[in-house]
PDB file of C-alpha atoms and ligand atoms in Angstrom:
ATOM      1  CA  MET O   1      21.691   0.183 -12.094  1.00 51.00           C
ATOM      2  CA  VAL O   2      18.614  -1.919 -11.458  1.00 84.00           C
ATOM      3  CA  GLY O   3      15.974   0.710 -12.159  1.00 97.00           C
ATOM      4  CA  TYR O   4      13.073   1.889 -10.015  1.00 98.00           C
ATOM      5  CA  ASP O   5      11.339   0.175  -7.103  1.00 98.00           C
ATOM      6  CA  LEU O   6       7.970   1.966  -7.030  1.00 98.00           C
ATOM      7  CA  HIS O   7       6.441   0.487  -3.864  1.00 98.00           C
ATOM      8  CA  THR O   8       8.049   0.705  -0.407  1.00 98.00           C
ATOM      9  CA  HIS O   9       6.973   1.389   3.177  1.00 98.00           C
ATOM     10  CA  SER O  10       8.753   3.022   6.093  1.00 97.00           C
ATOM     11  CA  ASP O  11       7.882   3.546   9.743  1.00 96.00           C
ATOM     12  CA  ALA O  12       5.706   6.433   8.562  1.00 96.00           C
ATOM     13  CA  SER O  13       3.220   3.575   8.032  1.00 95.00           C
ATOM     14  CA  ASP O  14       3.634  -0.149   8.769  1.00 94.00           C
ATOM     15  CA  GLY O  15       7.243  -0.628   7.689  1.00 95.00           C
ATOM     16  CA  THR O  16       9.831  -1.079  10.431  1.00 94.00           C
ATOM     17  CA  THR O  17      12.636   1.033   8.931  1.00 97.00           C
ATOM     18  CA  ALA O  18      13.172   4.782   8.838  1.00 98.00           C
ATOM     19  CA  VAL O  19      12.829   6.218   5.340  1.00 98.00           C
ATOM     20  CA  GLU O  20      16.501   7.288   5.545  1.00 98.00           C
ATOM     21  CA  ASP O  21      17.407   3.590   5.901  1.00 98.00           C
ATOM     22  CA  ASN O  22      15.329   2.804   2.801  1.00 98.00           C
ATOM     23  CA  VAL O  23      17.215   5.470   0.845  1.00 98.00           C
ATOM     24  CA  ARG O  24      20.538   4.008   2.012  1.00 98.00           C
ATOM     25  CA  LEU O  25      19.403   0.499   1.087  1.00 98.00           C
ATOM     26  CA  ALA O  26      18.221   1.685  -2.327  1.00 98.00           C
ATOM     27  CA  LEU O  27      21.666   3.133  -3.015  1.00 98.00           C
ATOM     28  CA  GLU O  28      23.331  -0.057  -1.774  1.00 98.00           C
ATOM     29  CA  VAL O  29      21.372  -2.247  -4.185  1.00 97.00           C
ATOM     30  CA  GLY O  30      22.014   0.242  -7.003  1.00 97.00           C
ATOM     31  CA  LEU O  31      18.498   1.554  -7.633  1.00 98.00           C
ATOM     32  CA  GLU O  32      18.004   4.645  -9.808  1.00 98.00           C
ATOM     33  CA  GLY O  33      14.758   5.592  -8.159  1.00 98.00           C
ATOM     34  CA  LEU O  34      12.663   4.805  -5.095  1.00 98.00           C
ATOM     35  CA  GLY O  35       8.903   5.074  -4.713  1.00 98.00           C
ATOM     36  CA  VAL O  36       7.991   6.252  -1.196  1.00 98.00           C
ATOM     37  CA  THR O  37       4.490   4.834  -0.780  1.00 98.00           C
ATOM     38  CA  ASP O  38       3.377   4.649   2.835  1.00 97.00           C
ATOM     39  CA  HIS O  39      -0.248   3.734   3.489  1.00 95.00           C
ATOM     40  CA  ASP O  40      -2.527   6.783   3.475  1.00 94.00           C
ATOM     41  CA  THR O  41       0.173   9.331   4.290  1.00 95.00           C
ATOM     42  CA  THR O  42       2.807  11.531   2.666  1.00 97.00           C
ATOM     43  CA  ALA O  43       4.661  12.027   5.952  1.00 97.00           C
ATOM     44  CA  ALA O  44       7.953  10.512   4.739  1.00 98.00           C
ATOM     45  CA  TRP O  45       8.319  12.490   1.494  1.00 98.00           C
ATOM     46  CA  GLU O  46      10.400  15.360   2.800  1.00 98.00           C
ATOM     47  CA  ARG O  47      12.755  13.163   4.822  1.00 98.00           C
ATOM     48  CA  ALA O  48      13.229  10.909   1.787  1.00 98.00           C
ATOM     49  CA  ARG O  49      14.133  13.887  -0.382  1.00 98.00           C
ATOM     50  CA  VAL O  50      16.583  15.214   2.178  1.00 98.00           C
ATOM     51  CA  ALA O  51      18.205  11.784   2.561  1.00 98.00           C
ATOM     52  CA  ALA O  52      18.506  11.317  -1.214  1.00 98.00           C
ATOM     53  CA  ASP O  53      19.715  14.847  -1.922  1.00 98.00           C
ATOM     54  CA  GLY O  54      23.015  14.786  -3.794  1.00 97.00           C
ATOM     55  CA  THR O  55      23.106  10.975  -4.106  1.00 98.00           C
ATOM     56  CA  GLY O  56      21.583  10.755  -7.612  1.00 97.00           C
ATOM     57  CA  LEU O  57      18.735   8.570  -6.331  1.00 98.00           C
ATOM     58  CA  GLU O  58      15.399   9.838  -7.643  1.00 98.00           C
ATOM     59  CA  ILE O  59      12.621   9.894  -5.062  1.00 98.00           C
ATOM     60  CA  VAL O  60       9.206   9.155  -6.571  1.00 98.00           C
ATOM     61  CA  PRO O  61       6.803  10.590  -3.981  1.00 98.00           C
ATOM     62  CA  GLY O  62       3.658   8.556  -3.510  1.00 98.00           C
ATOM     63  CA  THR O  63       1.202   6.827  -1.235  1.00 98.00           C
ATOM     64  CA  GLU O  64      -0.645   3.526  -1.103  1.00 97.00           C
ATOM     65  CA  PHE O  65      -4.235   4.648  -0.845  1.00 96.00           C
ATOM     66  CA  SER O  66      -6.761   2.371   0.892  1.00 92.00           C
ATOM     67  CA  ALA O  67      -9.815   1.467  -1.106  1.00 95.00           C
ATOM     68  CA  GLU O  68     -12.326  -1.318  -0.668  1.00 92.00           C
ATOM     69  CA  HIS O  69     -14.448  -3.301  -3.091  1.00 92.00           C
ATOM     70  CA  GLU O  70     -17.070  -5.857  -2.018  1.00 87.00           C
ATOM     71  CA  GLY O  71     -15.473  -6.310   1.410  1.00 83.00           C
ATOM     72  CA  SER O  72     -11.904  -6.796   0.202  1.00 86.00           C
ATOM     73  CA  SER O  73      -8.998  -4.391   0.159  1.00 88.00           C
ATOM     74  CA  VAL O  74      -7.956  -2.692  -3.035  1.00 95.00           C
ATOM     75  CA  HIS O  75      -4.775  -0.644  -2.793  1.00 97.00           C
ATOM     76  CA  VAL O  76      -4.132   2.194  -5.212  1.00 98.00           C
ATOM     77  CA  LEU O  77      -0.657   3.653  -5.539  1.00 98.00           C
ATOM     78  CA  GLY O  78      -0.588   7.376  -6.310  1.00 98.00           C
ATOM     79  CA  PHE O  79       2.494   9.279  -7.451  1.00 98.00           C
ATOM     80  CA  TRP O  80       3.481  12.951  -7.834  1.00 98.00           C
ATOM     81  CA  PHE O  81       0.132  14.334  -6.611  1.00 98.00           C
ATOM     82  CA  ASP O  82      -0.130  17.605  -4.696  1.00 98.00           C
ATOM     83  CA  PRO O  83       0.195  16.602  -1.004  1.00 97.00           C
ATOM     84  CA  TYR O  84      -1.784  19.727  -0.026  1.00 98.00           C
ATOM     85  CA  ASP O  85      -4.769  19.083  -2.294  1.00 98.00           C
ATOM     86  CA  ALA O  86      -7.719  19.834  -0.007  1.00 97.00           C
ATOM     87  CA  ARG O  87     -10.012  16.960  -0.966  1.00 97.00           C
ATOM     88  CA  LEU O  88      -7.225  14.408  -0.920  1.00 97.00           C
ATOM     89  CA  VAL O  89      -5.896  15.621   2.432  1.00 96.00           C
ATOM     90  CA  GLU O  90      -9.409  15.461   3.891  1.00 96.00           C
ATOM     91  CA  GLU O  91      -9.856  11.876   2.724  1.00 95.00           C
ATOM     92  CA  LEU O  92      -6.400  10.817   3.949  1.00 94.00           C
ATOM     93  CA  ASP O  93      -7.176  12.330   7.365  1.00 93.00           C
ATOM     94  CA  ARG O  94     -10.458  10.452   7.441  1.00 93.00           C
ATOM     95  CA  LEU O  95      -8.781   7.166   6.466  1.00 91.00           C
ATOM     96  CA  ARG O  96      -6.202   7.502   9.235  1.00 90.00           C
ATOM     97  CA  ASN O  97      -8.852   8.433  11.771  1.00 91.00           C
ATOM     98  CA  GLU O  98     -11.060   5.498  10.821  1.00 91.00           C
ATOM     99  CA  ARG O  99      -8.064   3.199  11.257  1.00 92.00           C
ATOM    100  CA  GLU O 100      -8.160   4.001  14.996  1.00 93.00           C
ATOM    101  CA  HIS O 101     -11.817   2.997  15.314  1.00 94.00           C
ATOM    102  CA  ARG O 102     -11.242  -0.127  13.321  1.00 95.00           C
ATOM    103  CA  ALA O 103      -8.224  -1.131  15.451  1.00 97.00           C
ATOM    104  CA  ARG O 104     -10.415  -0.779  18.547  1.00 97.00           C
ATOM    105  CA  ALA O 105     -13.079  -2.980  16.924  1.00 97.00           C
ATOM    106  CA  ILE O 106     -10.499  -5.631  16.011  1.00 98.00           C
ATOM    107  CA  THR O 107      -9.127  -5.467  19.562  1.00 98.00           C
ATOM    108  CA  ARG O 108     -12.631  -6.168  20.909  1.00 98.00           C
ATOM    109  CA  ARG O 109     -12.959  -9.186  18.611  1.00 98.00           C
ATOM    110  CA  PHE O 110      -9.659 -10.597  19.843  1.00 98.00           C
ATOM    111  CA  GLN O 111     -10.850 -10.087  23.411  1.00 97.00           C
ATOM    112  CA  GLU O 112     -14.099 -11.917  22.651  1.00 97.00           C
ATOM    113  CA  LEU O 113     -11.948 -14.821  21.477  1.00 97.00           C
ATOM    114  CA  GLY O 114     -10.126 -14.704  24.836  1.00 97.00           C
ATOM    115  CA  PHE O 115      -6.932 -12.950  23.752  1.00 97.00           C
ATOM    116  CA  ASP O 116      -5.937  -9.921  25.753  1.00 96.00           C
ATOM    117  CA  VAL O 117      -4.830  -7.725  22.859  1.00 97.00           C
ATOM    118  CA  SER O 118      -4.519  -4.149  24.047  1.00 95.00           C
ATOM    119  CA  PHE O 119      -5.371  -1.082  22.000  1.00 97.00           C
ATOM    120  CA  ALA O 120      -2.870   1.002  23.970  1.00 97.00           C
ATOM    121  CA  ARG O 121      -0.098  -1.374  22.928  1.00 97.00           C
ATOM    122  CA  ILE O 122      -1.176  -1.175  19.269  1.00 97.00           C
ATOM    123  CA  ARG O 123      -1.170   2.619  19.477  1.00 96.00           C
ATOM    124  CA  GLU O 124       2.311   2.484  21.015  1.00 96.00           C
ATOM    125  CA  LEU O 125       3.600   0.148  18.274  1.00 95.00           C
ATOM    126  CA  ALA O 126       2.257   2.397  15.516  1.00 94.00           C
ATOM    127  CA  GLY O 127       3.785   5.526  17.027  1.00 92.00           C
ATOM    128  CA  ALA O 128       2.959   8.470  14.779  1.00 88.00           C
ATOM    129  CA  ALA O 129       2.017   6.168  11.884  1.00 91.00           C
ATOM    130  CA  PRO O 130      -1.550   5.291  10.868  1.00 90.00           C
ATOM    131  CA  ILE O 131      -2.466   1.991  12.565  1.00 94.00           C
ATOM    132  CA  ALA O 132      -2.319  -0.922  10.124  1.00 93.00           C
ATOM    133  CA  ARG O 133      -2.949  -4.620  10.587  1.00 95.00           C
ATOM    134  CA  PRO O 134       0.769  -5.511  10.959  1.00 94.00           C
ATOM    135  CA  HIS O 135       0.869  -3.388  14.146  1.00 95.00           C
ATOM    136  CA  ILE O 136      -2.174  -5.286  15.408  1.00 97.00           C
ATOM    137  CA  ALA O 137      -0.551  -8.603  14.456  1.00 97.00           C
ATOM    138  CA  THR O 138       2.515  -7.768  16.559  1.00 96.00           C
ATOM    139  CA  ALA O 139       0.339  -6.970  19.581  1.00 97.00           C
ATOM    140  CA  ALA O 140      -1.593 -10.211  19.018  1.00 98.00           C
ATOM    141  CA  VAL O 141       1.625 -12.253  19.029  1.00 98.00           C
ATOM    142  CA  GLU O 142       2.601 -10.543  22.286  1.00 97.00           C
ATOM    143  CA  ALA O 143      -0.820 -11.450  23.698  1.00 97.00           C
ATOM    144  CA  GLY O 144      -0.263 -15.098  22.765  1.00 97.00           C
ATOM    145  CA  ALA O 145      -2.851 -15.369  19.982  1.00 97.00           C
ATOM    146  CA  ALA O 146      -0.309 -17.065  17.687  1.00 98.00           C
ATOM    147  CA  ALA O 147       3.433 -17.642  17.446  1.00 97.00           C
ATOM    148  CA  THR O 148       4.148 -15.388  14.477  1.00 96.00           C
ATOM    149  CA  ARG O 149       2.591 -12.406  12.819  1.00 94.00           C
ATOM    150  CA  GLN O 150       1.947 -14.374   9.659  1.00 93.00           C
ATOM    151  CA  GLU O 151       0.091 -16.968  11.729  1.00 96.00           C
ATOM    152  CA  VAL O 152      -2.024 -14.167  13.211  1.00 97.00           C
ATOM    153  CA  PHE O 153      -2.944 -13.134   9.673  1.00 95.00           C
ATOM    154  CA  ASP O 154      -3.588 -16.678   8.503  1.00 94.00           C
ATOM    155  CA  ARG O 155      -5.773 -17.623  11.476  1.00 96.00           C
ATOM    156  CA  PHE O 156      -7.496 -14.347  12.371  1.00 97.00           C
ATOM    157  CA  LEU O 157      -6.627 -11.156  10.607  1.00 95.00           C
ATOM    158  CA  ALA O 158      -6.503 -11.702   6.836  1.00 91.00           C
ATOM    159  CA  ASP O 159      -9.338 -10.232   4.754  1.00 87.00           C
ATOM    160  CA  GLY O 160     -12.467 -12.171   5.712  1.00 87.00           C
ATOM    161  CA  GLY O 161     -10.839 -13.689   8.816  1.00 93.00           C
ATOM    162  CA  PRO O 162     -12.619 -14.040  12.217  1.00 96.00           C
ATOM    163  CA  VAL O 163     -11.394 -10.731  13.640  1.00 97.00           C
ATOM    164  CA  TYR O 164     -11.215  -8.890  10.324  1.00 94.00           C
ATOM    165  CA  VAL O 165     -13.019  -5.582  10.242  1.00 91.00           C
ATOM    166  CA  PRO O 166     -13.032  -3.732   6.936  1.00 84.00           C
ATOM    167  CA  LYS O 167     -11.773  -0.211   7.304  1.00 82.00           C
ATOM    168  CA  HIS O 168     -13.621   2.780   6.039  1.00 77.00           C
ATOM    169  CA  ALA O 169     -12.189   3.195   2.607  1.00 85.00           C
ATOM    170  CA  VAL O 170     -13.286   4.820  -0.592  1.00 93.00           C
ATOM    171  CA  SER O 171     -14.208   2.912  -3.720  1.00 96.00           C
ATOM    172  CA  PRO O 172     -11.315   2.142  -6.058  1.00 98.00           C
ATOM    173  CA  VAL O 173     -12.826   4.465  -8.676  1.00 98.00           C
ATOM    174  CA  ARG O 174     -13.020   7.298  -6.132  1.00 98.00           C
ATOM    175  CA  ALA O 175      -9.393   6.669  -5.118  1.00 98.00           C
ATOM    176  CA  VAL O 176      -8.303   7.035  -8.748  1.00 98.00           C
ATOM    177  CA  GLU O 177     -10.312  10.255  -9.103  1.00 98.00           C
ATOM    178  CA  LEU O 178      -8.909  11.783  -5.908  1.00 98.00           C
ATOM    179  CA  LEU O 179      -5.303  11.014  -6.876  1.00 98.00           C
ATOM    180  CA  THR O 180      -5.622  12.198 -10.482  1.00 97.00           C
ATOM    181  CA  ASP O 181      -7.633  15.316  -9.541  1.00 97.00           C
ATOM    182  CA  ALA O 182      -4.741  16.151  -7.198  1.00 97.00           C
ATOM    183  CA  GLY O 183      -2.384  16.142 -10.185  1.00 97.00           C
ATOM    184  CA  GLY O 184      -0.998  12.645  -9.722  1.00 98.00           C
ATOM    185  CA  VAL O 185      -1.131   9.315 -11.498  1.00 98.00           C
ATOM    186  CA  ALA O 186      -2.850   6.226 -10.057  1.00 98.00           C
ATOM    187  CA  VAL O 187      -1.578   2.648 -10.311  1.00 98.00           C
ATOM    188  CA  LEU O 188      -3.478  -0.418  -9.113  1.00 98.00           C
ATOM    189  CA  ALA O 189      -1.251  -2.174  -6.520  1.00 98.00           C
ATOM    190  CA  HIS O 190      -0.774  -5.971  -6.425  1.00 98.00           C
ATOM    191  CA  PRO O 191      -4.046  -6.858  -8.226  1.00 97.00           C
ATOM    192  CA  GLY O 192      -3.373 -10.579  -7.788  1.00 96.00           C
ATOM    193  CA  LEU O 193      -3.861 -10.315  -4.011  1.00 93.00           C
ATOM    194  CA  PHE O 194      -7.519  -9.235  -4.160  1.00 93.00           C
ATOM    195  CA  GLY O 195     -10.122 -11.425  -2.482  1.00 83.00           C
ATOM    196  CA  ALA O 196     -10.903 -13.036   0.863  1.00 64.00           C
ATOM    197  CA  ARG O 197      -8.172 -15.211   2.367  1.00 62.00           C
ATOM    198  CA  ASP O 198      -9.782 -18.426   1.181  1.00 61.00           C
ATOM    199  CA  GLY O 199     -10.161 -17.426  -2.423  1.00 69.00           C
ATOM    200  CA  ARG O 200      -7.825 -14.793  -3.724  1.00 72.00           C
ATOM    201  CA  THR O 201      -9.382 -14.385  -7.106  1.00 83.00           C
ATOM    202  CA  GLY O 202      -7.456 -11.329  -8.237  1.00 95.00           C
ATOM    203  CA  THR O 203      -8.977  -7.929  -8.970  1.00 96.00           C
ATOM    204  CA  PRO O 204     -11.847  -8.462 -11.427  1.00 96.00           C
ATOM    205  CA  ASP O 205     -11.186  -7.223 -14.959  1.00 97.00           C
ATOM    206  CA  GLU O 206     -14.421  -5.189 -14.898  1.00 97.00           C
ATOM    207  CA  LEU O 207     -13.226  -3.261 -11.864  1.00 98.00           C
ATOM    208  CA  VAL O 208      -9.906  -2.491 -13.553  1.00 98.00           C
ATOM    209  CA  GLU O 209     -11.873  -1.306 -16.604  1.00 98.00           C
ATOM    210  CA  GLU O 210     -13.987   1.016 -14.438  1.00 98.00           C
ATOM    211  CA  MET O 211     -10.863   2.369 -12.769  1.00 98.00           C
ATOM    212  CA  THR O 212      -9.322   2.927 -16.206  1.00 98.00           C
ATOM    213  CA  ALA O 213     -12.355   4.927 -17.300  1.00 98.00           C
ATOM    214  CA  ALA O 214     -11.820   7.046 -14.155  1.00 98.00           C
ATOM    215  CA  GLY O 215      -8.205   7.787 -15.116  1.00 97.00           C
ATOM    216  CA  LEU O 216      -6.091   4.838 -13.907  1.00 98.00           C
ATOM    217  CA  SER O 217      -2.582   5.011 -15.434  1.00 98.00           C
ATOM    218  CA  GLY O 218      -0.968   1.696 -14.580  1.00 98.00           C
ATOM    219  CA  ILE O 219      -1.042  -1.738 -12.987  1.00 98.00           C
ATOM    220  CA  GLU O 220       1.615  -3.095 -10.615  1.00 98.00           C
ATOM    221  CA  VAL O 221       2.222  -6.268 -12.596  1.00 98.00           C
ATOM    222  CA  ASP O 222       5.503  -7.237 -10.933  1.00 98.00           C
ATOM    223  CA  HIS O 223       5.129  -7.762  -7.162  1.00 98.00           C
ATOM    224  CA  PRO O 224       6.891 -10.390  -5.006  1.00 97.00           C
ATOM    225  CA  ASP O 225       3.589 -12.042  -4.022  1.00 95.00           C
ATOM    226  CA  HIS O 226       2.408 -12.397  -7.607  1.00 96.00           C
ATOM    227  CA  THR O 227       2.618 -15.754  -9.320  1.00 94.00           C
ATOM    228  CA  ALA O 228       3.726 -16.064 -12.945  1.00 96.00           C
ATOM    229  CA  ARG O 229       0.034 -16.402 -13.802  1.00 95.00           C
ATOM    230  CA  HIS O 230      -0.815 -13.151 -12.048  1.00 96.00           C
ATOM    231  CA  ARG O 231       1.970 -11.387 -13.938  1.00 97.00           C
ATOM    232  CA  ALA O 232       0.848 -12.757 -17.294  1.00 97.00           C
ATOM    233  CA  ARG O 233      -2.816 -11.989 -16.611  1.00 97.00           C
ATOM    234  CA  TYR O 234      -2.319  -8.399 -15.499  1.00 98.00           C
ATOM    235  CA  ASP O 235       0.370  -7.598 -18.047  1.00 98.00           C
ATOM    236  CA  ALA O 236      -2.062  -8.680 -20.775  1.00 98.00           C
ATOM    237  CA  LEU O 237      -4.834  -6.622 -19.165  1.00 98.00           C
ATOM    238  CA  ALA O 238      -2.556  -3.567 -18.934  1.00 98.00           C
ATOM    239  CA  ARG O 239      -1.729  -3.899 -22.645  1.00 98.00           C
ATOM    240  CA  ALA O 240      -5.382  -4.350 -23.582  1.00 98.00           C
ATOM    241  CA  LEU O 241      -6.378  -1.241 -21.617  1.00 98.00           C
ATOM    242  CA  GLY O 242      -3.391   0.875 -22.682  1.00 98.00           C
ATOM    243  CA  LEU O 243      -1.981   1.064 -19.137  1.00 98.00           C
ATOM    244  CA  THR O 244       1.647   1.105 -17.953  1.00 98.00           C
ATOM    245  CA  SER O 245       2.939  -2.076 -16.241  1.00 98.00           C
ATOM    246  CA  THR O 246       4.951  -1.196 -13.124  1.00 98.00           C
ATOM    247  CA  ALA O 247       6.978  -3.064 -10.487  1.00 98.00           C
ATOM    248  CA  GLY O 248       7.393  -2.655  -6.752  1.00 98.00           C
ATOM    249  CA  SER O 249       8.841  -4.731  -3.914  1.00 98.00           C
ATOM    250  CA  ASP O 250       6.303  -3.648  -1.239  1.00 98.00           C
ATOM    251  CA  TYR O 251       9.261  -3.513   1.146  1.00 98.00           C
ATOM    252  CA  HIS O 252       8.161  -3.320   4.815  1.00 97.00           C
ATOM    253  CA  GLY O 253      11.527  -3.763   6.614  1.00 96.00           C
ATOM    254  CA  ALA O 254      11.336  -6.620   9.111  1.00 91.00           C
ATOM    255  CA  ALA O 255       7.541  -6.752   8.847  1.00 86.00           C
ATOM    256  CA  LYS O 256       7.650  -8.776   5.605  1.00 89.00           C
ATOM    257  CA  PRO O 257      10.233 -10.926   3.810  1.00 94.00           C
ATOM    258  CA  ASN O 258      10.151  -8.679   0.720  1.00 97.00           C
ATOM    259  CA  ARG O 259      13.576  -7.229  -0.114  1.00 98.00           C
ATOM    260  CA  LEU O 260      13.898  -3.637  -1.291  1.00 98.00           C
ATOM    261  CA  GLY O 261      14.648  -3.601  -5.020  1.00 98.00           C
ATOM    262  CA  GLU O 262      13.890  -7.311  -5.513  1.00 97.00           C
ATOM    263  CA  VAL O 263      11.625  -6.285  -8.371  1.00 97.00           C
ATOM    264  CA  SER O 264      12.047  -3.077 -10.340  1.00 98.00           C
ATOM    265  CA  CYS O 265      11.090  -1.330 -13.541  1.00 98.00           C
ATOM    266  CA  SER O 266      13.093   0.760 -15.980  1.00 98.00           C
ATOM    267  CA  ARG O 267      13.348   4.505 -16.180  1.00 97.00           C
ATOM    268  CA  SER O 268      11.350   4.426 -19.428  1.00 97.00           C
ATOM    269  CA  VAL O 269       8.413   2.909 -17.521  1.00 98.00           C
ATOM    270  CA  VAL O 270       8.617   5.712 -14.972  1.00 98.00           C
ATOM    271  CA  ASP O 271       8.866   8.326 -17.743  1.00 97.00           C
ATOM    272  CA  GLU O 272       5.816   6.820 -19.454  1.00 97.00           C
ATOM    273  CA  LEU O 273       3.912   7.010 -16.177  1.00 97.00           C
ATOM    274  CA  ARG O 274       5.003  10.587 -15.542  1.00 97.00           C
ATOM    275  CA  ALA O 275       3.869  11.585 -19.024  1.00 96.00           C
ATOM    276  CA  ARG O 276       0.356  10.474 -18.076  1.00 96.00           C
ATOM    277  CA  ILE O 277      -0.055  13.226 -15.507  1.00 94.00           C
ATOM    278  CA  ARG O 278      -3.236  14.898 -16.681  1.00 74.00           C
ATOM    279  CA  GLY O 279      -2.578  17.929 -18.836  1.00 62.00           C
ATOM    280  CA  ARG O 280       1.019  16.998 -19.527  1.00 55.00           C
ATOM    281  CA  THR O 281       0.362  14.493 -22.286  1.00 47.00           C
TER     282      THR O 281
HETATM  283  P1  AMP P   1      -4.493  -2.515   6.575  1.00 91.51           P
HETATM  284  O1  AMP P   1      -4.174  -1.362   5.638  1.00 91.51           O
HETATM  285  O2  AMP P   1      -4.536  -2.075   8.000  1.00 91.51           O
HETATM  286  O3  AMP P   1      -5.699  -3.282   6.144  1.00 91.51           O
HETATM  287  O4  AMP P   1      -3.257  -3.491   6.492  1.00 91.51           O
HETATM  288  C1  AMP P   1      -2.814  -3.904   5.250  1.00 91.51           C
HETATM  289  C2  AMP P   1      -1.425  -4.490   5.428  1.00 91.51           C
HETATM  290  O5  AMP P   1      -1.534  -5.709   6.174  1.00 91.51           O
HETATM  291  C3  AMP P   1      -0.812  -4.901   4.105  1.00 91.51           C
HETATM  292  O6  AMP P   1      -0.091  -3.834   3.522  1.00 91.51           O
HETATM  293  C4  AMP P   1       0.129  -5.981   4.543  1.00 91.51           C
HETATM  294  O7  AMP P   1       1.278  -5.377   5.104  1.00 91.51           O
HETATM  295  C5  AMP P   1      -0.622  -6.662   5.672  1.00 91.51           C
HETATM  296  N1  AMP P   1      -1.421  -7.838   5.252  1.00 91.51           N
HETATM  297  C6  AMP P   1      -2.690  -7.858   4.769  1.00 91.51           C
HETATM  298  N2  AMP P   1      -3.112  -9.124   4.528  1.00 91.51           N
HETATM  299  C7  AMP P   1      -2.078  -9.926   4.868  1.00 91.51           C
HETATM  300  C8  AMP P   1      -1.874 -11.344   4.874  1.00 91.51           C
HETATM  301  N3  AMP P   1      -2.851 -12.194   4.484  1.00 91.51           N
HETATM  302  N4  AMP P   1      -0.675 -11.802   5.309  1.00 91.51           N
HETATM  303  C9  AMP P   1       0.300 -10.955   5.725  1.00 91.51           C
HETATM  304  N5  AMP P   1       0.177  -9.617   5.743  1.00 91.51           N
HETATM  305  C10 AMP P   1      -0.983  -9.101   5.330  1.00 91.51           C
HETATM  306 FE1   FE P   2       1.497  -2.562   4.594  1.00 91.51          FE
HETATM  307 FE1   FE P   3      -0.831  -3.117  -0.397  1.00 91.51          FE
HETATM  308 ZN1   ZN P   4       2.294  -1.832   0.207  1.00 91.51          ZN
END
């Protein structure tokens, strides 16, 4: 058993695999538990539970909630919240809706640069999922803007890039409040990746402190894109603030090189996190 991978995507957001495939893969690599954390949606929860039923694999239902701070993305993982909580559902609907407008704006910017990226194609690539930048990157490769999706990000689409448009997103503090008010726990995702593409400075300590005051439960210390320095920095910060250090692969199927289960945390970490659900401690 290699523990819990608390951060994965399926084709319910910008992953390329069905959630049933993720469950199968999790069993293959010997995971005890799988976090189902699609961007701004809970659409894959039920299918994940059905696929895992009777296998012994624990599904940890979650989402990766979009927040924004000073023009850069901050992602907040939420787990075990009520998927029908009215305020949370309203905000998730708004986030998904705003993603459409933003994709149109990014499409216009590509067109201004002379690349015939089509919104209809992006919509088709996303299917029922909320549109995310990887869908746009695929359409941009097809339109000849760059040879690979990563090159599209590096040249155009990364935070602060020439076609980048921030999406409507709540503040990180608000994201924590919404997730905890809905009966869940909130974990700051990949804090080392915060900042514009030219200067990824990492999520500022002060912001993590503010989020902690709002009810943050943990920090995703172990993530494939984190350096050893990131891990040391945020593990120390988690200890100083009394937060749980978690791990997640950020698996996206073929959309990213990350392998499901490549980083994981123990059951005791997950139990510690679960015990932080407000009112249960
Ligand atoms: P969005 O939520 O639409 O802003 O898209 C965020 C997703 O885009 C992330 O989850 C990653 O999958 C991808 N992404 C963001 N920045 C980069 C980058 N610099 N290189 C590769 N993928 C990225
Ligand atoms: Fe993603
Ligand atoms: Fe993320
Ligand atoms: Zn993710």
